[in-house]
């Protein structure tokens, strides 16, 4: 994500009183079917339609994120704010935080979002000290709870921003200075408690600056030990307060640091195992982070299921022409079909869902654009869901895979897998195997026809 609060770049026209929310003129978004070409309507996502035993809403469990949609002014490293987000004129004001809340919930409701996600600093009035941030967060949390109840919107996950403030420039839990570790611990304690109060389904710990810029000044092993200790403290506190949600780490290979410790699914699995954290922490997998790591999004999902660490998804995409976290709205229904297939075959989301960690382009200055971006992304998910269910029901690919591995469930091979046969015994009964086609082109042809 872009840094949530870089107040110096945010130059907006001053609007002193905001009596209405900025989405007042938008009607609730409806499903109008595939032939309709109105921009403010769903073509594929029919929330209450039951397919494969559940409504589309319950399959996808999508969430809108606060930071990109309501906390980002459209600034980038070369340019100032360009988007109309009036409440960002005075980030320190509690009233403006309330106005942001009003507009955000109006957006969620009109879009029909069942969930949202936020960082502590996204929702509370800006403060430079952690103590004041804690007060501001406390001050607004009841209003958030009230809005959630009124609009029947759930919290997919909460998280603490441990990367924007300069105190975190050398990491939060992995900082050489224990005072920074303590500030981070304080922030996570508070945000975990607020997430609990709001009945969040998960709590995310994205390792914002847990990594290094150069090994010249970094004790990598010491930092990993600190990180693991930090996570253990969070697990203990979660149990103490009785929070039933799932803790999630979010892999990312680099940005903002040149190397992030939670590089990818495999790296995080090794870390969790080494520090014996694997029973308490699962993963929030982000599409754009997977591709930044040189892996496909589907690979990261499949790997997470293989290692039993799948939790939730941050849905977005990068741009193949550059290597950074552009966080664009997802637009590849074929890739998403494969992802949905993995999720469905593994029993669907439990606590997780699809969080739109996606943002508009800086030139998308119309208020409608925020709706259109989300509608497009949700439609891709719905289309992929329909395709994946079709593929599962037709059973062509799964049946092919089943046959490809079926000898492993028979006789001698099943005993090899069960550990009942030694290398010597295997060696006594050898014959040359039959050479068989992997049928990749056939399977690709099938996938093309399905999606
Ligand atoms: C940044 C991450 C961030 C997390 C939440 O790249 O995706 O947005 O999801 O802290
Ligand atoms: Ni990201
Ligand atoms: Ni993310």
mmCIF file of N, CA and C in Angstrom, residues 339-437:
data_model
loop_
_atom_site.group_PDB
_atom_site.id
_atom_site.type_symbol
_atom_site.label_atom_id
_atom_site.label_comp_id
_atom_site.label_asym_id
_atom_site.label_seq_id
_atom_site.Cartn_x
_atom_site.Cartn_y
_atom_site.Cartn_z
ATOM 1 N N UNK A 339 -7.573 -19.921 -8.946
ATOM 2 C CA UNK A 339 -7.478 -19.622 -7.513
ATOM 3 C C UNK A 339 -8.762 -20.062 -6.796
ATOM 4 N N UNK A 340 -9.903 -19.705 -7.393
ATOM 5 C CA UNK A 340 -11.177 -20.093 -6.782
ATOM 6 C C UNK A 340 -11.319 -21.614 -6.719
ATOM 7 N N UNK A 341 -10.798 -22.283 -7.730
ATOM 8 C CA UNK A 341 -10.887 -23.753 -7.741
ATOM 9 C C UNK A 341 -10.120 -24.330 -6.537
ATOM 10 N N UNK A 342 -8.929 -23.807 -6.295
ATOM 11 C CA UNK A 342 -8.171 -24.291 -5.123
ATOM 12 C C UNK A 342 -8.965 -24.043 -3.832
ATOM 13 N N UNK A 343 -9.549 -22.871 -3.741
ATOM 14 C CA UNK A 343 -10.270 -22.529 -2.504
ATOM 15 C C UNK A 343 -11.476 -23.456 -2.326
ATOM 16 N N UNK A 344 -12.237 -23.642 -3.404
ATOM 17 C CA UNK A 344 -13.434 -24.486 -3.300
ATOM 18 C C UNK A 344 -13.069 -25.936 -2.990
ATOM 19 N N UNK A 345 -12.041 -26.433 -3.659
ATOM 20 C CA UNK A 345 -11.661 -27.842 -3.436
ATOM 21 C C UNK A 345 -11.132 -28.072 -2.019
ATOM 22 N N UNK A 346 -10.712 -26.977 -1.389
ATOM 23 C CA UNK A 346 -10.238 -27.094 -0.005
ATOM 24 C C UNK A 346 -11.307 -26.666 1.002
ATOM 25 N N UNK A 347 -12.540 -26.620 0.547
ATOM 26 C CA UNK A 347 -13.648 -26.368 1.480
ATOM 27 C C UNK A 347 -14.042 -24.915 1.648
ATOM 28 N N UNK A 348 -13.513 -24.018 0.822
ATOM 29 C CA UNK A 348 -13.908 -22.601 0.886
ATOM 30 C C UNK A 348 -13.201 -21.860 2.008
ATOM 31 N N UNK A 349 -13.495 -20.548 2.080
ATOM 32 C CA UNK A 349 -12.913 -19.727 3.160
ATOM 33 C C UNK A 349 -13.478 -20.165 4.507
ATOM 34 N N UNK A 350 -12.660 -20.079 5.526
ATOM 35 C CA UNK A 350 -13.180 -20.245 6.887
ATOM 36 C C UNK A 350 -13.310 -18.850 7.493
ATOM 37 N N UNK A 351 -12.253 -18.335 8.074
ATOM 38 C CA UNK A 351 -12.314 -16.954 8.567
ATOM 39 C C UNK A 351 -12.004 -15.938 7.469
ATOM 40 N N UNK A 352 -11.365 -16.383 6.419
ATOM 41 C CA UNK A 352 -10.826 -15.468 5.418
ATOM 42 C C UNK A 352 -11.859 -14.947 4.431
ATOM 43 N N UNK A 353 -11.362 -14.212 3.469
ATOM 44 C CA UNK A 353 -12.202 -13.656 2.414
ATOM 45 C C UNK A 353 -11.297 -12.958 1.409
ATOM 46 N N UNK A 354 -11.908 -12.249 0.469
ATOM 47 C CA UNK A 354 -11.142 -11.473 -0.511
ATOM 48 C C UNK A 354 -11.145 -10.003 -0.091
ATOM 49 N N UNK A 355 -10.031 -9.536 0.433
ATOM 50 C CA UNK A 355 -9.941 -8.112 0.761
ATOM 51 C C UNK A 355 -9.382 -7.343 -0.433
ATOM 52 N N UNK A 356 -10.107 -6.328 -0.868
ATOM 53 C CA UNK A 356 -9.611 -5.508 -1.982
ATOM 54 C C UNK A 356 -8.513 -4.565 -1.494
ATOM 55 N N UNK A 357 -7.297 -5.110 -1.457
ATOM 56 C CA UNK A 357 -6.135 -4.254 -1.157
ATOM 57 C C UNK A 357 -5.720 -3.651 -2.509
ATOM 58 N N UNK A 358 -6.627 -2.870 -3.058
ATOM 59 C CA UNK A 358 -6.483 -2.365 -4.430
ATOM 60 C C UNK A 358 -6.838 -0.889 -4.454
ATOM 61 N N UNK A 359 -6.141 -0.165 -5.291
ATOM 62 C CA UNK A 359 -6.439 1.269 -5.340
ATOM 63 C C UNK A 359 -6.576 1.765 -6.771
ATOM 64 N N UNK A 360 -7.228 2.910 -6.846
ATOM 65 C CA UNK A 360 -7.431 3.536 -8.145
ATOM 66 C C UNK A 360 -6.107 4.026 -8.706
ATOM 67 N N UNK A 361 -6.086 4.322 -9.976
ATOM 68 C CA UNK A 361 -4.957 5.053 -10.557
ATOM 69 C C UNK A 361 -5.115 6.530 -10.175
ATOM 70 N N UNK A 362 -4.031 7.246 -10.181
ATOM 71 C CA UNK A 362 -4.075 8.646 -9.739
ATOM 72 C C UNK A 362 -4.981 9.507 -10.628
ATOM 73 N N UNK A 363 -5.125 9.100 -11.890
ATOM 74 C CA UNK A 363 -5.964 9.891 -12.790
ATOM 75 C C UNK A 363 -7.458 9.590 -12.630
ATOM 76 N N UNK A 364 -7.778 8.598 -11.813
ATOM 77 C CA UNK A 364 -9.194 8.211 -11.668
ATOM 78 C C UNK A 364 -9.852 9.096 -10.621
ATOM 79 N N UNK A 365 -10.132 10.324 -11.005
ATOM 80 C CA UNK A 365 -10.535 11.356 -10.044
ATOM 81 C C UNK A 365 -12.053 11.459 -9.856
ATOM 82 N N UNK A 366 -12.826 10.751 -10.674
ATOM 83 C CA UNK A 366 -14.284 10.820 -10.494
ATOM 84 C C UNK A 366 -14.692 9.968 -9.296
ATOM 85 N N UNK A 367 -15.700 10.427 -8.580
ATOM 86 C CA UNK A 367 -16.190 9.659 -7.427
ATOM 87 C C UNK A 367 -16.654 8.271 -7.878
ATOM 88 N N UNK A 368 -17.279 8.209 -9.059
ATOM 89 C CA UNK A 368 -17.762 6.922 -9.581
ATOM 90 C C UNK A 368 -16.630 5.910 -9.744
ATOM 91 N N UNK A 369 -15.428 6.400 -10.002
ATOM 92 C CA UNK A 369 -14.323 5.475 -10.299
ATOM 93 C C UNK A 369 -14.070 4.486 -9.163
ATOM 94 N N UNK A 370 -14.272 4.939 -7.923
ATOM 95 C CA UNK A 370 -14.038 4.048 -6.784
ATOM 96 C C UNK A 370 -15.044 2.888 -6.806
ATOM 97 N N UNK A 371 -16.271 3.190 -7.207
ATOM 98 C CA UNK A 371 -17.266 2.124 -7.348
ATOM 99 C C UNK A 371 -16.896 1.209 -8.504
ATOM 100 N N UNK A 372 -16.546 1.812 -9.632
ATOM 101 C CA UNK A 372 -16.294 1.011 -10.838
ATOM 102 C C UNK A 372 -15.127 0.048 -10.610
ATOM 103 N N UNK A 373 -14.077 0.541 -9.952
ATOM 104 C CA UNK A 373 -12.929 -0.330 -9.656
ATOM 105 C C UNK A 373 -13.354 -1.550 -8.858
ATOM 106 N N UNK A 374 -14.138 -1.329 -7.804
ATOM 107 C CA UNK A 374 -14.577 -2.451 -6.965
ATOM 108 C C UNK A 374 -15.564 -3.355 -7.712
ATOM 109 N N UNK A 375 -16.488 -2.755 -8.438
ATOM 110 C CA UNK A 375 -17.479 -3.570 -9.163
ATOM 111 C C UNK A 375 -16.754 -4.490 -10.150
ATOM 112 N N UNK A 376 -15.784 -3.917 -10.871
ATOM 113 C CA UNK A 376 -15.020 -4.722 -11.839
ATOM 114 C C UNK A 376 -14.311 -5.882 -11.162
ATOM 115 N N UNK A 377 -13.667 -5.594 -10.028
ATOM 116 C CA UNK A 377 -12.945 -6.639 -9.304
ATOM 117 C C UNK A 377 -13.873 -7.714 -8.757
ATOM 118 N N UNK A 378 -15.025 -7.290 -8.246
ATOM 119 C CA UNK A 378 -15.994 -8.247 -7.675
ATOM 120 C C UNK A 378 -16.566 -9.114 -8.802
ATOM 121 N N UNK A 379 -16.864 -8.487 -9.942
ATOM 122 C CA UNK A 379 -17.379 -9.257 -11.082
ATOM 123 C C UNK A 379 -16.379 -10.321 -11.545
ATOM 124 N N UNK A 380 -15.097 -9.980 -11.516
ATOM 125 C CA UNK A 380 -14.084 -10.973 -11.889
ATOM 126 C C UNK A 380 -14.132 -12.158 -10.922
ATOM 127 N N UNK A 381 -14.275 -11.856 -9.635
ATOM 128 C CA UNK A 381 -14.348 -12.940 -8.649
ATOM 129 C C UNK A 381 -15.588 -13.809 -8.883
ATOM 130 N N UNK A 382 -16.716 -13.146 -9.165
ATOM 131 C CA UNK A 382 -17.957 -13.896 -9.358
ATOM 132 C C UNK A 382 -17.880 -14.755 -10.618
ATOM 133 N N UNK A 383 -17.322 -14.178 -11.665
ATOM 134 C CA UNK A 383 -17.174 -14.923 -12.924
ATOM 135 C C UNK A 383 -16.261 -16.132 -12.713
ATOM 136 N N UNK A 384 -15.177 -15.908 -11.973
ATOM 137 C CA UNK A 384 -14.243 -16.997 -11.692
ATOM 138 C C UNK A 384 -14.907 -18.068 -10.828
ATOM 139 N N UNK A 385 -15.744 -17.629 -9.906
ATOM 140 C CA UNK A 385 -16.458 -18.582 -9.046
ATOM 141 C C UNK A 385 -17.350 -19.493 -9.894
ATOM 142 N N UNK A 386 -18.085 -18.884 -10.812
ATOM 143 C CA UNK A 386 -18.979 -19.662 -11.688
ATOM 144 C C UNK A 386 -18.146 -20.651 -12.518
ATOM 145 N N UNK A 387 -17.052 -20.160 -13.090
ATOM 146 C CA UNK A 387 -16.193 -21.039 -13.914
ATOM 147 C C UNK A 387 -15.598 -22.176 -13.094
ATOM 148 N N UNK A 388 -15.134 -21.843 -11.895
ATOM 149 C CA UNK A 388 -14.480 -22.865 -11.068
ATOM 150 C C UNK A 388 -15.478 -23.944 -10.677
ATOM 151 N N UNK A 389 -16.695 -23.533 -10.366
ATOM 152 C CA UNK A 389 -17.722 -24.522 -9.998
ATOM 153 C C UNK A 389 -18.025 -25.420 -11.203
ATOM 154 N N UNK A 390 -18.103 -24.808 -12.365
ATOM 155 C CA UNK A 390 -18.346 -25.590 -13.589
ATOM 156 C C UNK A 390 -17.222 -26.623 -13.769
ATOM 157 N N UNK A 391 -15.994 -26.177 -13.583
ATOM 158 C CA UNK A 391 -14.860 -27.095 -13.758
ATOM 159 C C UNK A 391 -14.886 -28.224 -12.734
ATOM 160 N N UNK A 392 -15.261 -27.871 -11.514
ATOM 161 C CA UNK A 392 -15.314 -28.910 -10.470
ATOM 162 C C UNK A 392 -16.428 -29.899 -10.808
ATOM 163 N N UNK A 393 -17.568 -29.372 -11.238
ATOM 164 C CA UNK A 393 -18.686 -30.272 -11.554
ATOM 165 C C UNK A 393 -18.366 -31.142 -12.764
ATOM 166 N N UNK A 394 -17.738 -30.593 -13.778
ATOM 167 C CA UNK A 394 -17.401 -31.408 -14.964
ATOM 168 C C UNK A 394 -16.298 -32.421 -14.648
ATOM 169 N N UNK A 395 -15.492 -32.090 -13.651
ATOM 170 C CA UNK A 395 -14.496 -33.029 -13.119
ATOM 171 C C UNK A 395 -13.430 -33.460 -14.130
ATOM 172 N N UNK A 396 -13.223 -32.684 -15.168
ATOM 173 C CA UNK A 396 -12.263 -33.098 -16.195
ATOM 174 C C UNK A 396 -10.830 -33.007 -15.666
ATOM 175 N N UNK A 397 -10.494 -31.866 -15.087
ATOM 176 C CA UNK A 397 -9.120 -31.682 -14.607
ATOM 177 C C UNK A 397 -8.846 -32.535 -13.375
ATOM 178 N N UNK A 398 -9.776 -32.526 -12.426
ATOM 179 C CA UNK A 398 -9.541 -33.304 -11.196
ATOM 180 C C UNK A 398 -9.457 -34.796 -11.507
ATOM 181 N N UNK A 399 -10.281 -35.217 -12.444
ATOM 182 C CA UNK A 399 -10.256 -36.626 -12.829
ATOM 183 C C UNK A 399 -8.920 -36.973 -13.500
ATOM 184 N N UNK A 400 -8.454 -36.051 -14.326
ATOM 185 C CA UNK A 400 -7.151 -36.272 -14.974
ATOM 186 C C UNK A 400 -6.054 -36.381 -13.910
ATOM 187 N N UNK A 401 -6.080 -35.469 -12.967
ATOM 188 C CA UNK A 401 -5.059 -35.493 -11.907
ATOM 189 C C UNK A 401 -5.172 -36.771 -11.088
ATOM 190 N N UNK A 402 -6.386 -37.133 -10.779
ATOM 191 C CA UNK A 402 -6.606 -38.343 -9.981
ATOM 192 C C UNK A 402 -5.970 -39.550 -10.690
ATOM 193 N N UNK A 403 -6.243 -39.657 -11.977
ATOM 194 C CA UNK A 403 -5.678 -40.799 -12.726
ATOM 195 C C UNK A 403 -4.158 -40.725 -12.798
ATOM 196 N N UNK A 404 -3.668 -39.503 -12.870
ATOM 197 C CA UNK A 404 -2.217 -39.329 -13.005
ATOM 198 C C UNK A 404 -1.476 -39.870 -11.765
ATOM 199 N N UNK A 405 -2.125 -39.770 -10.626
ATOM 200 C CA UNK A 405 -1.460 -40.186 -9.374
ATOM 201 C C UNK A 405 -2.013 -41.489 -8.802
ATOM 202 N N UNK A 406 -2.957 -42.105 -9.539
ATOM 203 C CA UNK A 406 -3.713 -43.170 -8.865
ATOM 204 C C UNK A 406 -2.867 -44.368 -8.437
ATOM 205 N N UNK A 407 -1.765 -44.607 -9.134
ATOM 206 C CA UNK A 407 -0.950 -45.759 -8.747
ATOM 207 C C UNK A 407 -0.375 -45.627 -7.330
ATOM 208 N N UNK A 408 -0.312 -44.391 -6.877
ATOM 209 C CA UNK A 408 0.219 -44.188 -5.512
ATOM 210 C C UNK A 408 -0.715 -44.708 -4.415
ATOM 211 N N UNK A 409 -1.959 -44.970 -4.811
ATOM 212 C CA UNK A 409 -2.847 -45.496 -3.761
ATOM 213 C C UNK A 409 -2.954 -47.020 -3.846
ATOM 214 N N UNK A 410 -2.186 -47.569 -4.768
ATOM 215 C CA UNK A 410 -2.285 -49.028 -4.931
ATOM 216 C C UNK A 410 -1.092 -49.754 -4.302
ATOM 217 N N UNK A 411 -1.333 -50.960 -3.890
ATOM 218 C CA UNK A 411 -0.360 -51.967 -3.427
ATOM 219 C C UNK A 411 0.950 -51.403 -2.889
ATOM 220 N N UNK A 412 2.019 -51.791 -3.644
ATOM 221 C CA UNK A 412 3.371 -51.500 -3.195
ATOM 222 C C UNK A 412 3.597 -49.991 -2.981
ATOM 223 N N UNK A 413 3.077 -49.176 -3.934
ATOM 224 C CA UNK A 413 3.317 -47.732 -3.843
ATOM 225 C C UNK A 413 2.705 -47.136 -2.583
ATOM 226 N N UNK A 414 1.528 -47.611 -2.214
ATOM 227 C CA UNK A 414 0.914 -47.061 -1.006
ATOM 228 C C UNK A 414 1.736 -47.443 0.225
ATOM 229 N N UNK A 415 2.380 -48.619 0.156
ATOM 230 C CA UNK A 415 3.246 -49.018 1.280
ATOM 231 C C UNK A 415 4.516 -48.154 1.319
ATOM 232 N N UNK A 416 5.014 -47.782 0.151
ATOM 233 C CA UNK A 416 6.185 -46.878 0.125
ATOM 234 C C UNK A 416 5.833 -45.579 0.835
ATOM 235 N N UNK A 417 4.673 -45.037 0.468
ATOM 236 C CA UNK A 417 4.265 -43.756 1.082
ATOM 237 C C UNK A 417 4.036 -43.896 2.573
ATOM 238 N N UNK A 418 3.527 -45.046 2.968
ATOM 239 C CA UNK A 418 3.239 -45.243 4.397
ATOM 240 C C UNK A 418 4.499 -45.555 5.195
ATOM 241 N N UNK A 419 5.630 -45.669 4.499
ATOM 242 C CA UNK A 419 6.892 -45.915 5.202
ATOM 243 C C UNK A 419 7.080 -47.361 5.603
ATOM 244 N N UNK A 420 6.424 -48.251 4.881
ATOM 245 C CA UNK A 420 6.499 -49.668 5.260
ATOM 246 C C UNK A 420 7.522 -50.454 4.462
ATOM 247 N N UNK A 421 8.178 -49.835 3.506
ATOM 248 C CA UNK A 421 9.123 -50.549 2.644
ATOM 249 C C UNK A 421 10.474 -49.837 2.662
ATOM 250 N N UNK A 422 11.538 -50.613 2.724
ATOM 251 C CA UNK A 422 12.882 -50.026 2.776
ATOM 252 C C UNK A 422 13.431 -49.799 1.370
ATOM 253 N N UNK A 423 14.521 -49.088 1.289
ATOM 254 C CA UNK A 423 15.187 -48.837 0.005
ATOM 255 C C UNK A 423 15.638 -50.161 -0.613
ATOM 256 N N UNK A 424 16.079 -51.077 0.238
ATOM 257 C CA UNK A 424 16.515 -52.391 -0.273
ATOM 258 C C UNK A 424 15.364 -53.172 -0.882
ATOM 259 N N UNK A 425 14.225 -53.148 -0.174
ATOM 260 C CA UNK A 425 13.060 -53.884 -0.693
ATOM 261 C C UNK A 425 12.569 -53.269 -2.001
ATOM 262 N N UNK A 426 12.571 -51.953 -2.053
ATOM 263 C CA UNK A 426 12.173 -51.278 -3.306
ATOM 264 C C UNK A 426 13.082 -51.753 -4.441
ATOM 265 N N UNK A 427 14.355 -51.845 -4.161
ATOM 266 C CA UNK A 427 15.345 -52.170 -5.186
ATOM 267 C C UNK A 427 15.176 -53.563 -5.782
ATOM 268 N N UNK A 428 14.456 -54.421 -5.073
ATOM 269 C CA UNK A 428 14.300 -55.804 -5.574
ATOM 270 C C UNK A 428 13.279 -55.921 -6.695
ATOM 271 N N UNK A 429 12.436 -54.923 -6.825
ATOM 272 C CA UNK A 429 11.320 -55.079 -7.763
ATOM 273 C C UNK A 429 11.239 -53.863 -8.686
ATOM 274 N N UNK A 430 12.124 -53.777 -9.666
ATOM 275 C CA UNK A 430 12.231 -52.597 -10.525
ATOM 276 C C UNK A 430 11.879 -52.947 -11.970
ATOM 277 N N UNK A 431 11.076 -52.093 -12.612
ATOM 278 C CA UNK A 431 10.873 -52.268 -14.059
ATOM 279 C C UNK A 431 10.862 -50.884 -14.698
ATOM 280 N N UNK A 432 11.087 -50.799 -15.995
ATOM 281 C CA UNK A 432 11.106 -49.497 -16.668
ATOM 282 C C UNK A 432 9.680 -48.953 -16.772
ATOM 283 N N UNK A 433 9.444 -47.697 -16.366
ATOM 284 C CA UNK A 433 8.079 -47.152 -16.415
ATOM 285 C C UNK A 433 7.635 -46.824 -17.838
ATOM 286 N N UNK A 434 6.324 -46.756 -17.981
ATOM 287 C CA UNK A 434 5.724 -46.347 -19.248
ATOM 288 C C UNK A 434 5.895 -44.821 -19.360
ATOM 289 N N UNK A 435 6.228 -44.293 -20.549
ATOM 290 C CA UNK A 435 6.361 -42.840 -20.732
ATOM 291 C C UNK A 435 4.985 -42.273 -21.093
ATOM 292 N N UNK A 436 4.523 -41.298 -20.302
ATOM 293 C CA UNK A 436 3.148 -40.804 -20.530
ATOM 294 C C UNK A 436 3.122 -39.289 -20.740
ATOM 295 N N UNK A 437 2.160 -38.829 -21.506
ATOM 296 C CA UNK A 437 2.016 -37.383 -21.756
ATOM 297 C C UNK A 437 1.460 -36.684 -20.520
#
